[in-house]
Amino acid sequence: MTSVSGAAGELRRPLPAVPPGERGATRIADRVVAKIAGQAAREALGALSPEAEPPYAGVVVHHGTARIRVHVELDYPGDIGSRCGRVRRHVAERVGALVGMEVSEVAVQVERLHLAPAHGAVQGRTR
């Protein structure tokens, strides 16, 4: 061990080594976890209709476990259940991987459905 010298040239005792478990912890703010969850929902949904708002999320973190509520707008007609399931799985995986938290719940709330234009349909007025 080496000693540390002070400003006046006196010797001070060396600082004791602190074990890694006692050095402190990193706390990730709920809003940061929410932004990550919202981005993960965007990744899972892929392209949305132009009038759809991007997904956003609300998060509650308690003792290192996150509960997430994701708000989405989807195209209709479509398989809403499978899209919500894909969002649920992807958000849980990404938050767990990027933040290192256990995700106990991901609730997907569909805020609005947008009528998707029929394949090959002509836009505008029909006679």
Backbone atoms as SQL, in Angstrom:
CREATE TABLE atoms (id INTEGER PRIMARY KEY, chain TEXT, resi INTEGER, resn TEXT, atom TEXT, x REAL, y REAL, z REAL);
INSERT INTO atoms VALUES
  (1, 'A', 1, 'MET', 'N', 0.835, -1.186, 0.000),
  (2, 'A', 1, 'MET', 'CA', 0.000, 0.000, 0.000),
  (3, 'A', 1, 'MET', 'C', 0.875, 1.243, 0.000),
  (4, 'A', 2, 'THR', 'N', 0.408, 2.243, -0.661),
  (5, 'A', 2, 'THR', 'CA', 1.144, 3.498, -0.685),
  (6, 'A', 2, 'THR', 'C', 0.382, 4.512, 0.131),
  (7, 'A', 3, 'SER', 'N', 1.125, 5.476, 0.631),
  (8, 'A', 3, 'SER', 'CA', 0.473, 6.523, 1.397),
  (9, 'A', 3, 'SER', 'C', 0.321, 7.747, 0.514),
  (10, 'A', 4, 'VAL', 'N', -0.591, 8.594, 0.898),
  (11, 'A', 4, 'VAL', 'CA', -0.884, 9.796, 0.130),
  (12, 'A', 4, 'VAL', 'C', -0.330, 10.973, 0.911),
  (13, 'A', 5, 'SER', 'N', 0.385, 11.877, 0.225),
  (14, 'A', 5, 'SER', 'CA', 0.922, 13.035, 0.929),
  (15, 'A', 5, 'SER', 'C', -0.051, 14.195, 0.830),
  (16, 'A', 6, 'GLY', 'N', -0.150, 14.959, 1.878),
  (17, 'A', 6, 'GLY', 'CA', -1.061, 16.102, 1.940),
  (18, 'A', 6, 'GLY', 'C', -0.418, 17.342, 1.364),
  (19, 'A', 7, 'ALA', 'N', -1.113, 18.458, 1.478),
  (20, 'A', 7, 'ALA', 'CA', -0.645, 19.720, 0.911),
  (21, 'A', 7, 'ALA', 'C', 0.592, 20.224, 1.644),
  (22, 'A', 8, 'ALA', 'N', 0.687, 19.981, 2.938),
  (23, 'A', 8, 'ALA', 'CA', 1.808, 20.493, 3.722),
  (24, 'A', 8, 'ALA', 'C', 2.947, 19.488, 3.783),
  (25, 'A', 9, 'GLY', 'N', 2.874, 18.425, 3.003),
  (26, 'A', 9, 'GLY', 'CA', 3.933, 17.450, 2.978),
  (27, 'A', 9, 'GLY', 'C', 3.767, 16.346, 4.013),
  (28, 'A', 10, 'GLU', 'N', 2.689, 16.381, 4.807),
  (29, 'A', 10, 'GLU', 'CA', 2.479, 15.333, 5.803),
  (30, 'A', 10, 'GLU', 'C', 1.920, 14.093, 5.129),
  (31, 'A', 11, 'LEU', 'N', 2.148, 12.989, 5.733),
  (32, 'A', 11, 'LEU', 'CA', 1.664, 11.726, 5.191),
  (33, 'A', 11, 'LEU', 'C', 0.309, 11.408, 5.794),
  (34, 'A', 12, 'ARG', 'N', -0.610, 11.013, 4.931),
  (35, 'A', 12, 'ARG', 'CA', -1.929, 10.577, 5.406),
  (36, 'A', 12, 'ARG', 'C', -2.040, 9.087, 5.204),
  (37, 'A', 13, 'ARG', 'N', -2.963, 8.501, 5.898),
  (38, 'A', 13, 'ARG', 'CA', -3.183, 7.067, 5.770),
  (39, 'A', 13, 'ARG', 'C', -3.758, 6.753, 4.394),
  (40, 'A', 14, 'PRO', 'N', -3.443, 5.587, 3.864),
  (41, 'A', 14, 'PRO', 'CA', -4.021, 5.198, 2.568),
  (42, 'A', 14, 'PRO', 'C', -5.521, 4.935, 2.703),
  (43, 'A', 15, 'LEU', 'N', -6.227, 5.184, 1.627),
  (44, 'A', 15, 'LEU', 'CA', -7.670, 4.928, 1.626),
  (45, 'A', 15, 'LEU', 'C', -7.900, 3.428, 1.565),
  (46, 'A', 16, 'PRO', 'N', -8.803, 2.927, 2.393),
  (47, 'A', 16, 'PRO', 'CA', -9.061, 1.481, 2.367),
  (48, 'A', 16, 'PRO', 'C', -9.805, 1.096, 1.087),
  (49, 'A', 17, 'ALA', 'N', -9.538, -0.110, 0.627),
  (50, 'A', 17, 'ALA', 'CA', -10.232, -0.610, -0.559),
  (51, 'A', 17, 'ALA', 'C', -11.667, -0.948, -0.184),
  (52, 'A', 18, 'VAL', 'N', -12.602, -0.487, -0.998),
  (53, 'A', 18, 'VAL', 'CA', -14.023, -0.737, -0.761),
  (54, 'A', 18, 'VAL', 'C', -14.458, -1.880, -1.668),
  (55, 'A', 19, 'PRO', 'N', -15.066, -2.906, -1.092),
  (56, 'A', 19, 'PRO', 'CA', -15.532, -4.017, -1.935),
  (57, 'A', 19, 'PRO', 'C', -16.551, -3.532, -2.962),
  (58, 'A', 20, 'PRO', 'N', -16.572, -4.151, -4.159),
  (59, 'A', 20, 'PRO', 'CA', -17.478, -3.689, -5.222),
  (60, 'A', 20, 'PRO', 'C', -18.944, -3.643, -4.809),
  (61, 'A', 21, 'GLY', 'N', -19.401, -4.560, -3.990),
  (62, 'A', 21, 'GLY', 'CA', -20.805, -4.580, -3.587),
  (63, 'A', 21, 'GLY', 'C', -21.205, -3.428, -2.689),
  (64, 'A', 22, 'GLU', 'N', -20.207, -2.739, -2.119),
  (65, 'A', 22, 'GLU', 'CA', -20.506, -1.635, -1.199),
  (66, 'A', 22, 'GLU', 'C', -20.205, -0.267, -1.791),
  (67, 'A', 23, 'ARG', 'N', -19.816, -0.203, -3.054),
  (68, 'A', 23, 'ARG', 'CA', -19.427, 1.069, -3.669),
  (69, 'A', 23, 'ARG', 'C', -20.604, 1.936, -4.077),
  (70, 'A', 24, 'GLY', 'N', -21.775, 1.364, -4.205),
  (71, 'A', 24, 'GLY', 'CA', -22.923, 2.140, -4.642),
  (72, 'A', 24, 'GLY', 'C', -23.625, 1.433, -5.779),
  (73, 'A', 25, 'ALA', 'N', -24.611, 2.091, -6.326),
  (74, 'A', 25, 'ALA', 'CA', -25.383, 1.480, -7.397),
  (75, 'A', 25, 'ALA', 'C', -25.777, 2.553, -8.402),
  (76, 'A', 26, 'THR', 'N', -26.040, 2.107, -9.603),
  (77, 'A', 26, 'THR', 'CA', -26.536, 3.002, -10.637),
  (78, 'A', 26, 'THR', 'C', -28.052, 2.890, -10.658),
  (79, 'A', 27, 'ARG', 'N', -28.722, 4.035, -10.590),
  (80, 'A', 27, 'ARG', 'CA', -30.174, 4.047, -10.647),
  (81, 'A', 27, 'ARG', 'C', -30.588, 4.650, -11.965),
  (82, 'A', 28, 'ILE', 'N', -31.410, 3.933, -12.706),
  (83, 'A', 28, 'ILE', 'CA', -31.898, 4.415, -13.992),
  (84, 'A', 28, 'ILE', 'C', -33.299, 4.981, -13.769),
  (85, 'A', 29, 'ALA', 'N', -33.504, 6.209, -14.163),
  (86, 'A', 29, 'ALA', 'CA', -34.779, 6.892, -13.950),
  (87, 'A', 29, 'ALA', 'C', -35.902, 6.206, -14.723),
  (88, 'A', 30, 'ASP', 'N', -37.097, 6.258, -14.146),
  (89, 'A', 30, 'ASP', 'CA', -38.273, 5.654, -14.782),
  (90, 'A', 30, 'ASP', 'C', -38.494, 6.208, -16.184),
  (91, 'A', 31, 'ARG', 'N', -38.280, 7.508, -16.367),
  (92, 'A', 31, 'ARG', 'CA', -38.532, 8.105, -17.685),
  (93, 'A', 31, 'ARG', 'C', -37.554, 7.590, -18.728),
  (94, 'A', 32, 'VAL', 'N', -36.350, 7.215, -18.322),
  (95, 'A', 32, 'VAL', 'CA', -35.387, 6.634, -19.262),
  (96, 'A', 32, 'VAL', 'C', -35.859, 5.248, -19.684),
  (97, 'A', 33, 'VAL', 'N', -36.333, 4.471, -18.725),
  (98, 'A', 33, 'VAL', 'CA', -36.860, 3.136, -19.036),
  (99, 'A', 33, 'VAL', 'C', -38.080, 3.276, -19.945),
  (100, 'A', 34, 'ALA', 'N', -38.908, 4.292, -19.706),
  (101, 'A', 34, 'ALA', 'CA', -40.091, 4.523, -20.536),
  (102, 'A', 34, 'ALA', 'C', -39.693, 4.860, -21.972),
  (103, 'A', 35, 'LYS', 'N', -38.657, 5.666, -22.151),
  (104, 'A', 35, 'LYS', 'CA', -38.208, 6.004, -23.508),
  (105, 'A', 35, 'LYS', 'C', -37.680, 4.771, -24.233),
  (106, 'A', 36, 'ILE', 'N', -36.964, 3.929, -23.524),
  (107, 'A', 36, 'ILE', 'CA', -36.456, 2.697, -24.124),
  (108, 'A', 36, 'ILE', 'C', -37.617, 1.793, -24.518),
  (109, 'A', 37, 'ALA', 'N', -38.620, 1.690, -23.646),
  (110, 'A', 37, 'ALA', 'CA', -39.793, 0.860, -23.933),
  (111, 'A', 37, 'ALA', 'C', -40.564, 1.399, -25.136),
  (112, 'A', 38, 'GLY', 'N', -40.725, 2.712, -25.235),
  (113, 'A', 38, 'GLY', 'CA', -41.405, 3.308, -26.385),
  (114, 'A', 38, 'GLY', 'C', -40.669, 3.041, -27.684),
  (115, 'A', 39, 'GLN', 'N', -39.343, 3.141, -27.653),
  (116, 'A', 39, 'GLN', 'CA', -38.546, 2.863, -28.853),
  (117, 'A', 39, 'GLN', 'C', -38.652, 1.394, -29.229),
  (118, 'A', 40, 'ALA', 'N', -38.644, 0.508, -28.246),
  (119, 'A', 40, 'ALA', 'CA', -38.779, -0.930, -28.523),
  (120, 'A', 40, 'ALA', 'C', -40.138, -1.232, -29.149),
  (121, 'A', 41, 'ALA', 'N', -41.190, -0.541, -28.708),
  (122, 'A', 41, 'ALA', 'CA', -42.519, -0.730, -29.300),
  (123, 'A', 41, 'ALA', 'C', -42.522, -0.277, -30.755),
  (124, 'A', 42, 'ARG', 'N', -41.839, 0.832, -31.056),
  (125, 'A', 42, 'ARG', 'CA', -41.735, 1.302, -32.447),
  (126, 'A', 42, 'ARG', 'C', -41.036, 0.256, -33.306),
  (127, 'A', 43, 'GLU', 'N', -39.966, -0.333, -32.764),
  (128, 'A', 43, 'GLU', 'CA', -39.237, -1.359, -33.504),
  (129, 'A', 43, 'GLU', 'C', -40.132, -2.557, -33.788),
  (130, 'A', 44, 'ALA', 'N', -40.937, -2.960, -32.821),
  (131, 'A', 44, 'ALA', 'CA', -41.790, -4.143, -32.969),
  (132, 'A', 44, 'ALA', 'C', -42.911, -3.915, -33.969),
  (133, 'A', 45, 'LEU', 'N', -43.449, -2.692, -34.018),
  (134, 'A', 45, 'LEU', 'CA', -44.576, -2.408, -34.909),
  (135, 'A', 45, 'LEU', 'C', -44.152, -2.197, -36.353),
  (136, 'A', 46, 'GLY', 'N', -42.962, -1.715, -36.568),
  (137, 'A', 46, 'GLY', 'CA', -42.534, -1.426, -37.934),
  (138, 'A', 46, 'GLY', 'C', -43.233, -0.182, -38.455),
  (139, 'A', 47, 'ALA', 'N', -43.532, -0.169, -39.749),
  (140, 'A', 47, 'ALA', 'CA', -44.145, 0.998, -40.382),
  (141, 'A', 47, 'ALA', 'C', -45.597, 1.154, -39.938),
  (142, 'A', 48, 'LEU', 'N', -45.949, 2.375, -39.587),
  (143, 'A', 48, 'LEU', 'CA', -47.324, 2.700, -39.192),
  (144, 'A', 48, 'LEU', 'C', -47.955, 3.588, -40.250),
  (145, 'A', 49, 'SER', 'N', -49.264, 3.723, -40.177),
  (146, 'A', 49, 'SER', 'CA', -49.933, 4.625, -41.111),
  (147, 'A', 49, 'SER', 'C', -49.474, 6.054, -40.812),
  (148, 'A', 50, 'PRO', 'N', -49.512, 6.930, -41.817),
  (149, 'A', 50, 'PRO', 'CA', -48.998, 8.295, -41.639),
  (150, 'A', 50, 'PRO', 'C', -49.718, 9.089, -40.555),
  (151, 'A', 51, 'GLU', 'N', -50.991, 8.807, -40.325),
  (152, 'A', 51, 'GLU', 'CA', -51.713, 9.586, -39.313),
  (153, 'A', 51, 'GLU', 'C', -51.575, 9.030, -37.897),
  (154, 'A', 52, 'ALA', 'N', -50.905, 7.913, -37.734),
  (155, 'A', 52, 'ALA', 'CA', -50.744, 7.301, -36.413),
  (156, 'A', 52, 'ALA', 'C', -49.651, 8.003, -35.612),
  (157, 'A', 53, 'GLU', 'N', -49.927, 8.206, -34.333),
  (158, 'A', 53, 'GLU', 'CA', -48.929, 8.748, -33.415),
  (159, 'A', 53, 'GLU', 'C', -47.960, 7.628, -33.041),
  (160, 'A', 54, 'PRO', 'N', -46.701, 7.950, -32.805),
  (161, 'A', 54, 'PRO', 'CA', -45.757, 6.901, -32.411),
  (162, 'A', 54, 'PRO', 'C', -46.100, 6.358, -31.014),
  (163, 'A', 55, 'PRO', 'N', -45.746, 5.114, -30.748),
  (164, 'A', 55, 'PRO', 'CA', -46.028, 4.537, -29.430),
  (165, 'A', 55, 'PRO', 'C', -45.276, 5.272, -28.329),
  (166, 'A', 56, 'TYR', 'N', -45.856, 5.268, -27.146),
  (167, 'A', 56, 'TYR', 'CA', -45.177, 5.817, -25.973),
  (168, 'A', 56, 'TYR', 'C', -45.475, 4.899, -24.802),
  (169, 'A', 57, 'ALA', 'N', -44.694, 5.032, -23.742),
  (170, 'A', 57, 'ALA', 'CA', -44.820, 4.112, -22.622),
  (171, 'A', 57, 'ALA', 'C', -44.773, 4.851, -21.294),
  (172, 'A', 58, 'GLY', 'N', -45.386, 4.244, -20.300),
  (173, 'A', 58, 'GLY', 'CA', -45.298, 4.670, -18.913),
  (174, 'A', 58, 'GLY', 'C', -44.719, 3.503, -18.123),
  (175, 'A', 59, 'VAL', 'N', -43.869, 3.816, -17.151),
  (176, 'A', 59, 'VAL', 'CA', -43.167, 2.766, -16.419),
  (177, 'A', 59, 'VAL', 'C', -43.218, 3.044, -14.929),
  (178, 'A', 60, 'VAL', 'N', -43.361, 1.975, -14.154),
  (179, 'A', 60, 'VAL', 'CA', -43.202, 2.029, -12.706),
  (180, 'A', 60, 'VAL', 'C', -42.125, 1.013, -12.348),
  (181, 'A', 61, 'VAL', 'N', -41.062, 1.494, -11.699),
  (182, 'A', 61, 'VAL', 'CA', -39.965, 0.613, -11.290),
  (183, 'A', 61, 'VAL', 'C', -39.986, 0.511, -9.776),
  (184, 'A', 62, 'HIS', 'N', -39.968, -0.721, -9.287),
  (185, 'A', 62, 'HIS', 'CA', -39.973, -0.959, -7.843),
  (186, 'A', 62, 'HIS', 'C', -39.007, -2.097, -7.544),
  (187, 'A', 63, 'HIS', 'N', -37.963, -1.807, -6.777),
  (188, 'A', 63, 'HIS', 'CA', -36.951, -2.800, -6.391),
  (189, 'A', 63, 'HIS', 'C', -36.346, -3.509, -7.601),
  (190, 'A', 64, 'GLY', 'N', -36.015, -2.754, -8.642),
  (191, 'A', 64, 'GLY', 'CA', -35.353, -3.329, -9.804),
  (192, 'A', 64, 'GLY', 'C', -36.250, -4.092, -10.760),
  (193, 'A', 65, 'THR', 'N', -37.556, -4.043, -10.541),
  (194, 'A', 65, 'THR', 'CA', -38.514, -4.713, -11.421),
  (195, 'A', 65, 'THR', 'C', -39.396, -3.648, -12.075),
  (196, 'A', 66, 'ALA', 'N', -39.543, -3.742, -13.392),
  (197, 'A', 66, 'ALA', 'CA', -40.318, -2.742, -14.137),
  (198, 'A', 66, 'ALA', 'C', -41.680, -3.286, -14.535),
  (199, 'A', 67, 'ARG', 'N', -42.685, -2.441, -14.367),
  (200, 'A', 67, 'ARG', 'CA', -44.028, -2.695, -14.909),
  (201, 'A', 67, 'ARG', 'C', -44.251, -1.616, -15.959),
  (202, 'A', 68, 'ILE', 'N', -44.582, -2.046, -17.180),
  (203, 'A', 68, 'ILE', 'CA', -44.628, -1.126, -18.319),
  (204, 'A', 68, 'ILE', 'C', -46.011, -1.141, -18.951),
  (205, 'A', 69, 'ARG', 'N', -46.495, 0.050, -19.306),
  (206, 'A', 69, 'ARG', 'CA', -47.738, 0.187, -20.073),
  (207, 'A', 69, 'ARG', 'C', -47.393, 0.939, -21.348),
  (208, 'A', 70, 'VAL', 'N', -47.632, 0.273, -22.491),
  (209, 'A', 70, 'VAL', 'CA', -47.309, 0.841, -23.804),
  (210, 'A', 70, 'VAL', 'C', -48.612, 1.240, -24.490),
  (211, 'A', 71, 'HIS', 'N', -48.655, 2.457, -25.022),
  (212, 'A', 71, 'HIS', 'CA', -49.822, 2.971, -25.744),
  (213, 'A', 71, 'HIS', 'C', -49.493, 2.995, -27.227),
  (214, 'A', 72, 'VAL', 'N', -50.345, 2.346, -28.039),
  (215, 'A', 72, 'VAL', 'CA', -50.085, 2.237, -29.474),
  (216, 'A', 72, 'VAL', 'C', -51.327, 2.586, -30.281),
  (217, 'A', 73, 'GLU', 'N', -51.100, 2.923, -31.538),
  (218, 'A', 73, 'GLU', 'CA', -52.159, 3.078, -32.531),
  (219, 'A', 73, 'GLU', 'C', -51.851, 2.082, -33.641),
  (220, 'A', 74, 'LEU', 'N', -52.865, 1.336, -34.076),
  (221, 'A', 74, 'LEU', 'CA', -52.657, 0.269, -35.051),
  (222, 'A', 74, 'LEU', 'C', -53.524, 0.450, -36.285),
  (223, 'A', 75, 'ASP', 'N', -53.096, -0.188, -37.358),
  (224, 'A', 75, 'ASP', 'CA', -53.895, -0.224, -38.584),
  (225, 'A', 75, 'ASP', 'C', -54.980, -1.278, -38.438),
  (226, 'A', 76, 'TYR', 'N', -56.128, -0.994, -39.046),
  (227, 'A', 76, 'TYR', 'CA', -57.242, -1.944, -39.043),
  (228, 'A', 76, 'TYR', 'C', -57.730, -2.089, -40.468),
  (229, 'A', 77, 'PRO', 'N', -58.063, -3.190, -40.993),
  (230, 'A', 77, 'PRO', 'CA', -58.085, -4.492, -40.330),
  (231, 'A', 77, 'PRO', 'C', -56.679, -5.078, -40.230),
  (232, 'A', 78, 'GLY', 'N', -56.501, -5.920, -39.269),
  (233, 'A', 78, 'GLY', 'CA', -55.226, -6.580, -39.044),
  (234, 'A', 78, 'GLY', 'C', -55.338, -7.458, -37.816),
  (235, 'A', 79, 'ASP', 'N', -54.348, -8.261, -37.575),
  (236, 'A', 79, 'ASP', 'CA', -54.344, -9.142, -36.412),
  (237, 'A', 79, 'ASP', 'C', -53.829, -8.362, -35.208),
  (238, 'A', 80, 'ILE', 'N', -54.741, -7.749, -34.505),
  (239, 'A', 80, 'ILE', 'CA', -54.394, -6.872, -33.386),
  (240, 'A', 80, 'ILE', 'C', -53.735, -7.670, -32.260),
  (241, 'A', 81, 'GLY', 'N', -54.253, -8.843, -31.982),
  (242, 'A', 81, 'GLY', 'CA', -53.700, -9.666, -30.905),
  (243, 'A', 81, 'GLY', 'C', -52.247, -10.055, -31.123),
  (244, 'A', 82, 'SER', 'N', -51.918, -10.471, -32.328),
  (245, 'A', 82, 'SER', 'CA', -50.532, -10.876, -32.588),
  (246, 'A', 82, 'SER', 'C', -49.591, -9.670, -32.579),
  (247, 'A', 83, 'ARG', 'N', -50.054, -8.538, -33.067),
  (248, 'A', 83, 'ARG', 'CA', -49.209, -7.331, -33.031),
  (249, 'A', 83, 'ARG', 'C', -48.956, -6.882, -31.610),
  (250, 'A', 84, 'CYS', 'N', -49.988, -6.950, -30.757),
  (251, 'A', 84, 'CYS', 'CA', -49.812, -6.584, -29.349),
  (252, 'A', 84, 'CYS', 'C', -48.873, -7.570, -28.658),
  (253, 'A', 85, 'GLY', 'N', -48.988, -8.852, -28.983),
  (254, 'A', 85, 'GLY', 'CA', -48.091, -9.855, -28.415),
  (255, 'A', 85, 'GLY', 'C', -46.643, -9.627, -28.818),
  (256, 'A', 86, 'ARG', 'N', -46.435, -9.259, -30.085),
  (257, 'A', 86, 'ARG', 'CA', -45.085, -8.965, -30.570),
  (258, 'A', 86, 'ARG', 'C', -44.504, -7.758, -29.842),
  (259, 'A', 87, 'VAL', 'N', -45.341, -6.727, -29.638),
  (260, 'A', 87, 'VAL', 'CA', -44.889, -5.543, -28.897),
  (261, 'A', 87, 'VAL', 'C', -44.526, -5.944, -27.470),
  (262, 'A', 88, 'ARG', 'N', -45.379, -6.707, -26.840),
  (263, 'A', 88, 'ARG', 'CA', -45.162, -7.135, -25.454),
  (264, 'A', 88, 'ARG', 'C', -43.822, -7.876, -25.310),
  (265, 'A', 89, 'ARG', 'N', -43.583, -8.848, -26.182),
  (266, 'A', 89, 'ARG', 'CA', -42.349, -9.635, -26.114),
  (267, 'A', 89, 'ARG', 'C', -41.110, -8.784, -26.389),
  (268, 'A', 90, 'HIS', 'N', -41.183, -7.959, -27.438),
  (269, 'A', 90, 'HIS', 'CA', -40.017, -7.159, -27.830),
  (270, 'A', 90, 'HIS', 'C', -39.666, -6.126, -26.753),
  (271, 'A', 91, 'VAL', 'N', -40.669, -5.481, -26.180),
  (272, 'A', 91, 'VAL', 'CA', -40.412, -4.488, -25.137),
  (273, 'A', 91, 'VAL', 'C', -39.764, -5.163, -23.927),
  (274, 'A', 92, 'ALA', 'N', -40.282, -6.303, -23.506),
  (275, 'A', 92, 'ALA', 'CA', -39.707, -7.009, -22.353),
  (276, 'A', 92, 'ALA', 'C', -38.259, -7.412, -22.624),
  (277, 'A', 93, 'GLU', 'N', -37.976, -7.912, -23.835),
  (278, 'A', 93, 'GLU', 'CA', -36.614, -8.335, -24.178),
  (279, 'A', 93, 'GLU', 'C', -35.653, -7.156, -24.215),
  (280, 'A', 94, 'ARG', 'N', -36.058, -6.067, -24.877),
  (281, 'A', 94, 'ARG', 'CA', -35.161, -4.911, -25.034),
  (282, 'A', 94, 'ARG', 'C', -34.895, -4.208, -23.708),
  (283, 'A', 95, 'VAL', 'N', -35.934, -4.007, -22.908),
  (284, 'A', 95, 'VAL', 'CA', -35.727, -3.352, -21.611),
  (285, 'A', 95, 'VAL', 'C', -34.837, -4.229, -20.728),
  (286, 'A', 96, 'GLY', 'N', -35.086, -5.518, -20.729),
  (287, 'A', 96, 'GLY', 'CA', -34.246, -6.418, -19.942),
  (288, 'A', 96, 'GLY', 'C', -32.798, -6.386, -20.389),
  (289, 'A', 97, 'ALA', 'N', -32.573, -6.371, -21.701),
  (290, 'A', 97, 'ALA', 'CA', -31.211, -6.389, -22.237),
  (291, 'A', 97, 'ALA', 'C', -30.488, -5.057, -22.049),
  (292, 'A', 98, 'LEU', 'N', -31.170, -3.954, -22.308),
  (293, 'A', 98, 'LEU', 'CA', -30.506, -2.650, -22.266),
  (294, 'A', 98, 'LEU', 'C', -30.386, -2.071, -20.865),
  (295, 'A', 99, 'VAL', 'N', -31.361, -2.342, -20.014),
  (296, 'A', 99, 'VAL', 'CA', -31.378, -1.737, -18.685),
  (297, 'A', 99, 'VAL', 'C', -30.961, -2.732, -17.613),
  (298, 'A', 100, 'GLY', 'N', -31.125, -4.007, -17.889),
  (299, 'A', 100, 'GLY', 'CA', -30.763, -5.014, -16.902),
  (300, 'A', 100, 'GLY', 'C', -31.790, -5.186, -15.808),
  (301, 'A', 101, 'MET', 'N', -33.029, -4.827, -16.100),
  (302, 'A', 101, 'MET', 'CA', -34.115, -4.968, -15.127),
  (303, 'A', 101, 'MET', 'C', -34.982, -6.154, -15.486),
  (304, 'A', 102, 'GLU', 'N', -35.587, -6.721, -14.483),
  (305, 'A', 102, 'GLU', 'CA', -36.610, -7.729, -14.725),
  (306, 'A', 102, 'GLU', 'C', -37.890, -6.984, -15.096),
  (307, 'A', 103, 'VAL', 'N', -38.577, -7.446, -16.114),
  (308, 'A', 103, 'VAL', 'CA', -39.837, -6.844, -16.531),
  (309, 'A', 103, 'VAL', 'C', -40.943, -7.805, -16.129),
  (310, 'A', 104, 'SER', 'N', -41.736, -7.405, -15.131),
  (311, 'A', 104, 'SER', 'CA', -42.781, -8.292, -14.628),
  (312, 'A', 104, 'SER', 'C', -44.063, -8.210, -15.439),
  (313, 'A', 105, 'GLU', 'N', -44.280, -7.082, -16.108),
  (314, 'A', 105, 'GLU', 'CA', -45.536, -6.904, -16.842),
  (315, 'A', 105, 'GLU', 'C', -45.346, -5.898, -17.964),
  (316, 'A', 106, 'VAL', 'N', -45.902, -6.210, -19.124),
  (317, 'A', 106, 'VAL', 'CA', -45.987, -5.251, -20.231),
  (318, 'A', 106, 'VAL', 'C', -47.439, -5.260, -20.687),
  (319, 'A', 107, 'ALA', 'N', -48.142, -4.185, -20.410),
  (320, 'A', 107, 'ALA', 'CA', -49.534, -4.045, -20.839),
  (321, 'A', 107, 'ALA', 'C', -49.553, -3.171, -22.089),
  (322, 'A', 108, 'VAL', 'N', -50.219, -3.654, -23.125),
  (323, 'A', 108, 'VAL', 'CA', -50.319, -2.894, -24.371),
  (324, 'A', 108, 'VAL', 'C', -51.732, -2.350, -24.468),
  (325, 'A', 109, 'GLN', 'N', -51.840, -1.040, -24.555),
  (326, 'A', 109, 'GLN', 'CA', -53.136, -0.386, -24.660),
  (327, 'A', 109, 'GLN', 'C', -53.268, 0.199, -26.056),
  (328, 'A', 110, 'VAL', 'N', -54.273, -0.268, -26.793),
  (329, 'A', 110, 'VAL', 'CA', -54.513, 0.245, -28.140),
  (330, 'A', 110, 'VAL', 'C', -55.370, 1.501, -28.008),
  (331, 'A', 111, 'GLU', 'N', -54.788, 2.622, -28.358),
  (332, 'A', 111, 'GLU', 'CA', -55.458, 3.917, -28.215),
  (333, 'A', 111, 'GLU', 'C', -56.410, 4.200, -29.372),
  (334, 'A', 112, 'ARG', 'N', -56.017, 3.791, -30.579),
  (335, 'A', 112, 'ARG', 'CA', -56.808, 4.125, -31.767),
  (336, 'A', 112, 'ARG', 'C', -56.497, 3.130, -32.864),
  (337, 'A', 113, 'LEU', 'N', -57.505, 2.860, -33.680),
  (338, 'A', 113, 'LEU', 'CA', -57.327, 2.036, -34.871),
  (339, 'A', 113, 'LEU', 'C', -57.485, 2.931, -36.090),
  (340, 'A', 114, 'HIS', 'N', -56.592, 2.760, -37.049),
  (341, 'A', 114, 'HIS', 'CA', -56.629, 3.533, -38.289),
  (342, 'A', 114, 'HIS', 'C', -57.015, 2.603, -39.418),
  (343, 'A', 115, 'LEU', 'N', -58.014, 2.992, -40.172),
  (344, 'A', 115, 'LEU', 'CA', -58.467, 2.192, -41.300),
  (345, 'A', 115, 'LEU', 'C', -57.385, 2.191, -42.372),
  (346, 'A', 116, 'ALA', 'N', -56.870, 1.013, -42.636),
  (347, 'A', 116, 'ALA', 'CA', -55.821, 0.879, -43.654),
  (348, 'A', 116, 'ALA', 'C', -56.483, 0.862, -45.019),
  (349, 'A', 117, 'PRO', 'N', -55.902, 1.562, -45.989),
  (350, 'A', 117, 'PRO', 'CA', -56.487, 1.534, -47.332),
  (351, 'A', 117, 'PRO', 'C', -56.396, 0.121, -47.901),
  (352, 'A', 118, 'ALA', 'N', -57.434, -0.287, -48.615),
  (353, 'A', 118, 'ALA', 'CA', -57.445, -1.606, -49.236),
  (354, 'A', 118, 'ALA', 'C', -56.349, -1.668, -50.278),
  (355, 'A', 119, 'HIS', 'N', -55.759, -2.828, -50.419),
  (356, 'A', 119, 'HIS', 'CA', -54.662, -3.008, -51.366),
  (357, 'A', 119, 'HIS', 'C', -55.158, -2.699, -52.783),
  (358, 'A', 120, 'GLY', 'N', -54.536, -1.760, -53.454),
  (359, 'A', 120, 'GLY', 'CA', -54.907, -1.404, -54.825),
  (360, 'A', 120, 'GLY', 'C', -56.099, -0.448, -54.901),
  (361, 'A', 121, 'ALA', 'N', -56.579, 0.030, -53.769),
  (362, 'A', 121, 'ALA', 'CA', -57.739, 0.926, -53.785),
  (363, 'A', 121, 'ALA', 'C', -57.318, 2.302, -54.281),
  (364, 'A', 122, 'VAL', 'N', -58.218, 2.970, -54.951),
  (365, 'A', 122, 'VAL', 'CA', -57.972, 4.311, -55.473),
  (366, 'A', 122, 'VAL', 'C', -58.322, 5.312, -54.381),
  (367, 'A', 123, 'GLN', 'N', -57.422, 6.240, -54.125),
  (368, 'A', 123, 'GLN', 'CA', -57.656, 7.271, -53.130),
  (369, 'A', 123, 'GLN', 'C', -58.587, 8.335, -53.729),
  (370, 'A', 124, 'GLY', 'N', -59.413, 8.905, -52.904),
  (371, 'A', 124, 'GLY', 'CA', -60.277, 9.970, -53.373),
  (372, 'A', 124, 'GLY', 'C', -61.719, 9.527, -53.454),
  (373, 'A', 125, 'ARG', 'N', -62.520, 10.297, -54.156),
  (374, 'A', 125, 'ARG', 'CA', -63.949, 10.065, -54.239),
  (375, 'A', 125, 'ARG', 'C', -64.278, 8.992, -55.288),
  (376, 'A', 126, 'THR', 'N', -65.250, 8.166, -54.952),
  (377, 'A', 126, 'THR', 'CA', -65.660, 7.101, -55.859),
  (378, 'A', 126, 'THR', 'C', -67.075, 7.369, -56.334),
  (379, 'A', 127, 'ARG', 'N', -67.353, 7.112, -57.603),
  (380, 'A', 127, 'ARG', 'CA', -68.713, 7.301, -58.128),
  (381, 'A', 127, 'ARG', 'C', -69.433, 5.995, -58.182);
